[in-house]
């Protein structure tokens, strides 16, 4: 789930972009007009990087969600249920991330969850 890290990087870059733009406004209004151009460039560069990382992160997220949906469709058609451990193994993610993804979809779609030992769970469709 690397897309989460990329989206967090986008948020950090947004913080620096806002800092640069605020410092630019402060340099224009204050008595340090010689630093205004540098602060404007800092804001512009960080804004550009933030937009790029946001787009990349959202595309990575969309691809991950597509992979999850395709695997869920396959597992429900083949087995009629999904076990979190096998789902995590097939997706190449941690069991915790798999449970997060499955729990979210379980709430939205009304799946039943059966808890097993060792933090595993089985998800079945239907009420």
PDB file of C-alpha atoms in Angstrom:
ATOM      1  CA  UNK A   1       0.000   0.000   0.000  1.00  0.00           C
ATOM      2  CA  UNK A   2       2.709   2.370  -1.117  1.00  0.00           C
ATOM      3  CA  UNK A   3       0.122   4.849  -2.373  1.00  0.00           C
ATOM      4  CA  UNK A   4      -0.515   5.895   1.229  1.00  0.00           C
ATOM      5  CA  UNK A   5       3.106   6.978   1.628  1.00  0.00           C
ATOM      6  CA  UNK A   6       3.030   8.908  -1.643  1.00  0.00           C
ATOM      7  CA  UNK A   7      -0.159  10.700  -0.570  1.00  0.00           C
ATOM      8  CA  UNK A   8       1.443  11.546   2.790  1.00  0.00           C
ATOM      9  CA  UNK A   9       4.436  12.964   0.906  1.00  0.00           C
ATOM     10  CA  UNK A  10       2.003  15.098  -1.079  1.00  0.00           C
ATOM     11  CA  UNK A  11       0.597  16.482   2.177  1.00  0.00           C
ATOM     12  CA  UNK A  12       4.081  17.307   3.464  1.00  0.00           C
ATOM     13  CA  UNK A  13       4.916  19.064   0.200  1.00  0.00           C
ATOM     14  CA  UNK A  14       1.684  21.047   0.519  1.00  0.00           C
ATOM     15  CA  UNK A  15       2.848  22.215   3.937  1.00  0.00           C
ATOM     16  CA  UNK A  16       6.102  23.514   2.431  1.00  0.00           C
ATOM     17  CA  UNK A  17       4.206  25.107  -0.473  1.00  0.00           C
ATOM     18  CA  UNK A  18       1.967  27.013   1.923  1.00  0.00           C
ATOM     19  CA  UNK A  19       5.005  28.019   3.987  1.00  0.00           C
ATOM     20  CA  UNK A  20       6.752  29.372   0.877  1.00  0.00           C
ATOM     21  CA  UNK A  21       3.707  31.302  -0.260  1.00  0.00           C
ATOM     22  CA  UNK A  22       3.113  32.803   3.193  1.00  0.00           C
ATOM     23  CA  UNK A  23       6.768  33.820   3.416  1.00  0.00           C
ATOM     24  CA  UNK A  24       6.497  35.334  -0.091  1.00  0.00           C
ATOM     25  CA  UNK A  25       3.526  37.455   0.963  1.00  0.00           C
ATOM     26  CA  UNK A  26       5.371  38.437   4.130  1.00  0.00           C
ATOM     27  CA  UNK A  27       8.458  39.465   2.156  1.00  0.00           C
ATOM     28  CA  UNK A  28       6.407  41.597  -0.208  1.00  0.00           C
ATOM     29  CA  UNK A  29       4.512  43.352   2.595  1.00  0.00           C
ATOM     30  CA  UNK A  30       7.452  43.565   4.968  1.00  0.00           C
ATOM     31  CA  UNK A  31      10.866  45.109   4.661  1.00  0.00           C
ATOM     32  CA  UNK A  32      12.588  42.088   3.089  1.00  0.00           C
ATOM     33  CA  UNK A  33      11.595  42.436  -0.553  1.00  0.00           C
ATOM     34  CA  UNK A  34      14.903  40.938  -1.707  1.00  0.00           C
ATOM     35  CA  UNK A  35      13.765  37.506  -0.439  1.00  0.00           C
ATOM     36  CA  UNK A  36      10.363  37.696  -2.144  1.00  0.00           C
ATOM     37  CA  UNK A  37      11.460  36.019  -5.390  1.00  0.00           C
ATOM     38  CA  UNK A  38      13.129  33.110  -3.597  1.00  0.00           C
ATOM     39  CA  UNK A  39      10.098  32.557  -1.408  1.00  0.00           C
ATOM     40  CA  UNK A  40       7.821  32.722  -4.455  1.00  0.00           C
ATOM     41  CA  UNK A  41       9.981  30.104  -6.196  1.00  0.00           C
ATOM     42  CA  UNK A  42       9.903  27.890  -3.098  1.00  0.00           C
ATOM     43  CA  UNK A  43       6.104  28.058  -3.086  1.00  0.00           C
ATOM     44  CA  UNK A  44       5.871  27.405  -6.824  1.00  0.00           C
ATOM     45  CA  UNK A  45       8.283  24.462  -6.819  1.00  0.00           C
ATOM     46  CA  UNK A  46       6.661  22.852  -3.789  1.00  0.00           C
ATOM     47  CA  UNK A  47       3.184  23.396  -5.268  1.00  0.00           C
ATOM     48  CA  UNK A  48       4.264  21.721  -8.504  1.00  0.00           C
ATOM     49  CA  UNK A  49       5.826  18.787  -6.668  1.00  0.00           C
ATOM     50  CA  UNK A  50       2.741  18.468  -4.472  1.00  0.00           C
ATOM     51  CA  UNK A  51       0.424  18.292  -7.481  1.00  0.00           C
ATOM     52  CA  UNK A  52       2.652  15.727  -9.197  1.00  0.00           C
ATOM     53  CA  UNK A  53       2.847  13.481  -6.121  1.00  0.00           C
ATOM     54  CA  UNK A  54      -0.908  13.839  -5.542  1.00  0.00           C
ATOM     55  CA  UNK A  55      -1.656  12.703  -9.094  1.00  0.00           C
ATOM     56  CA  UNK A  56       0.810   9.811  -8.863  1.00  0.00           C
ATOM     57  CA  UNK A  57      -0.566   8.749  -5.471  1.00  0.00           C
ATOM     58  CA  UNK A  58      -4.171   8.830  -6.657  1.00  0.00           C
ATOM     59  CA  UNK A  59      -3.302   6.755  -9.723  1.00  0.00           C
ATOM     60  CA  UNK A  60      -1.483   4.238  -7.535  1.00  0.00           C
ATOM     61  CA  UNK A  61      -4.530   4.121  -5.261  1.00  0.00           C
ATOM     62  CA  UNK A  62      -6.863   3.537  -8.212  1.00  0.00           C
ATOM     63  CA  UNK A  63      -4.679   0.671  -9.502  1.00  0.00           C
ATOM     64  CA  UNK A  64      -4.580  -0.899  -6.026  1.00  0.00           C
ATOM     65  CA  UNK A  65      -8.362  -0.673  -5.679  1.00  0.00           C
ATOM     66  CA  UNK A  66      -8.789  -2.255  -9.111  1.00  0.00           C
ATOM     67  CA  UNK A  67      -6.481  -5.132  -8.139  1.00  0.00           C
ATOM     68  CA  UNK A  68      -8.425  -5.594  -4.891  1.00  0.00           C
ATOM     69  CA  UNK A  69     -11.787  -5.636  -6.672  1.00  0.00           C
ATOM     70  CA  UNK A  70     -10.573  -8.089  -9.314  1.00  0.00           C
ATOM     71  CA  UNK A  71      -9.192 -10.456  -6.683  1.00  0.00           C
ATOM     72  CA  UNK A  72     -12.360 -10.201  -4.570  1.00  0.00           C
ATOM     73  CA  UNK A  73     -14.514 -11.022  -7.590  1.00  0.00           C
ATOM     74  CA  UNK A  74     -12.328 -14.021  -8.381  1.00  0.00           C
ATOM     75  CA  UNK A  75     -12.309 -15.328  -4.798  1.00  0.00           C
ATOM     76  CA  UNK A  76     -16.048 -14.888  -4.263  1.00  0.00           C
ATOM     77  CA  UNK A  77     -16.808 -16.640  -7.545  1.00  0.00           C
ATOM     78  CA  UNK A  78     -14.394 -19.504  -6.838  1.00  0.00           C
ATOM     79  CA  UNK A  79     -14.799 -20.043  -3.081  1.00  0.00           C
ATOM     80  CA  UNK A  80     -17.882 -18.067  -2.091  1.00  0.00           C
ATOM     81  CA  UNK A  81     -15.868 -16.356   0.653  1.00  0.00           C
ATOM     82  CA  UNK A  82     -12.587 -14.569   1.272  1.00  0.00           C
ATOM     83  CA  UNK A  83     -10.075 -15.359   3.982  1.00  0.00           C
ATOM     84  CA  UNK A  84      -7.996 -12.378   5.025  1.00  0.00           C
ATOM     85  CA  UNK A  85      -4.706 -14.310   5.205  1.00  0.00           C
ATOM     86  CA  UNK A  86      -4.994 -15.773   1.705  1.00  0.00           C
ATOM     87  CA  UNK A  87      -6.188 -12.411   0.374  1.00  0.00           C
ATOM     88  CA  UNK A  88      -3.142 -10.693   1.906  1.00  0.00           C
ATOM     89  CA  UNK A  89      -0.814 -13.305   0.460  1.00  0.00           C
ATOM     90  CA  UNK A  90      -2.300 -13.028  -3.036  1.00  0.00           C
ATOM     91  CA  UNK A  91      -2.230  -9.211  -2.929  1.00  0.00           C
ATOM     92  CA  UNK A  92       1.290  -9.071  -1.493  1.00  0.00           C
ATOM     93  CA  UNK A  93       0.237  -6.875   1.438  1.00  0.00           C
ATOM     94  CA  UNK A  94       0.270  -7.322   5.194  1.00  0.00           C
ATOM     95  CA  UNK A  95      -2.570  -9.073   6.985  1.00  0.00           C
ATOM     96  CA  UNK A  96      -3.377  -5.816   8.780  1.00  0.00           C
ATOM     97  CA  UNK A  97      -3.730  -3.918   5.482  1.00  0.00           C
ATOM     98  CA  UNK A  98      -5.836  -6.747   4.078  1.00  0.00           C
ATOM     99  CA  UNK A  99      -8.137  -6.652   7.100  1.00  0.00           C
ATOM    100  CA  UNK A 100      -8.458  -2.866   6.749  1.00  0.00           C
ATOM    101  CA  UNK A 101      -9.455  -3.165   3.084  1.00  0.00           C
ATOM    102  CA  UNK A 102     -11.834  -6.062   3.713  1.00  0.00           C
ATOM    103  CA  UNK A 103     -13.406  -4.490   6.806  1.00  0.00           C
ATOM    104  CA  UNK A 104     -14.143  -1.286   4.892  1.00  0.00           C
ATOM    105  CA  UNK A 105     -15.778  -3.205   2.069  1.00  0.00           C
ATOM    106  CA  UNK A 106     -17.561  -5.430   4.580  1.00  0.00           C
ATOM    107  CA  UNK A 107     -19.273  -2.437   6.186  1.00  0.00           C
ATOM    108  CA  UNK A 108     -20.205  -0.915   2.820  1.00  0.00           C
ATOM    109  CA  UNK A 109     -21.475  -4.144   1.222  1.00  0.00           C
ATOM    110  CA  UNK A 110     -23.017  -5.944   4.176  1.00  0.00           C
ATOM    111  CA  UNK A 111     -20.647  -8.912   4.257  1.00  0.00           C
ATOM    112  CA  UNK A 112     -20.483 -11.198   7.269  1.00  0.00           C
ATOM    113  CA  UNK A 113     -17.151 -11.516   9.058  1.00  0.00           C
ATOM    114  CA  UNK A 114     -16.150 -14.592  11.032  1.00  0.00           C
ATOM    115  CA  UNK A 115     -13.115 -14.162  13.273  1.00  0.00           C
ATOM    116  CA  UNK A 116     -10.520 -16.923  13.449  1.00  0.00           C
ATOM    117  CA  UNK A 117      -7.494 -17.455  15.651  1.00  0.00           C
ATOM    118  CA  UNK A 118      -4.251 -15.637  14.863  1.00  0.00           C
ATOM    119  CA  UNK A 119      -5.997 -12.476  13.592  1.00  0.00           C
ATOM    120  CA  UNK A 120      -7.435 -14.160  10.507  1.00  0.00           C
ATOM    121  CA  UNK A 121     -11.025 -13.662   9.388  1.00  0.00           C
ATOM    122  CA  UNK A 122     -13.394 -14.974   6.748  1.00  0.00           C
ATOM    123  CA  UNK A 123     -15.753 -12.705   4.832  1.00  0.00           C
ATOM    124  CA  UNK A 124     -18.911 -14.033   3.207  1.00  0.00           C
ATOM    125  CA  UNK A 125     -21.506 -12.248   1.136  1.00  0.00           C
ATOM    126  CA  UNK A 126     -25.082 -12.040   2.337  1.00  0.00           C
ATOM    127  CA  UNK A 127     -26.838 -11.148   5.546  1.00  0.00           C
TER     128      UNK A 127
END
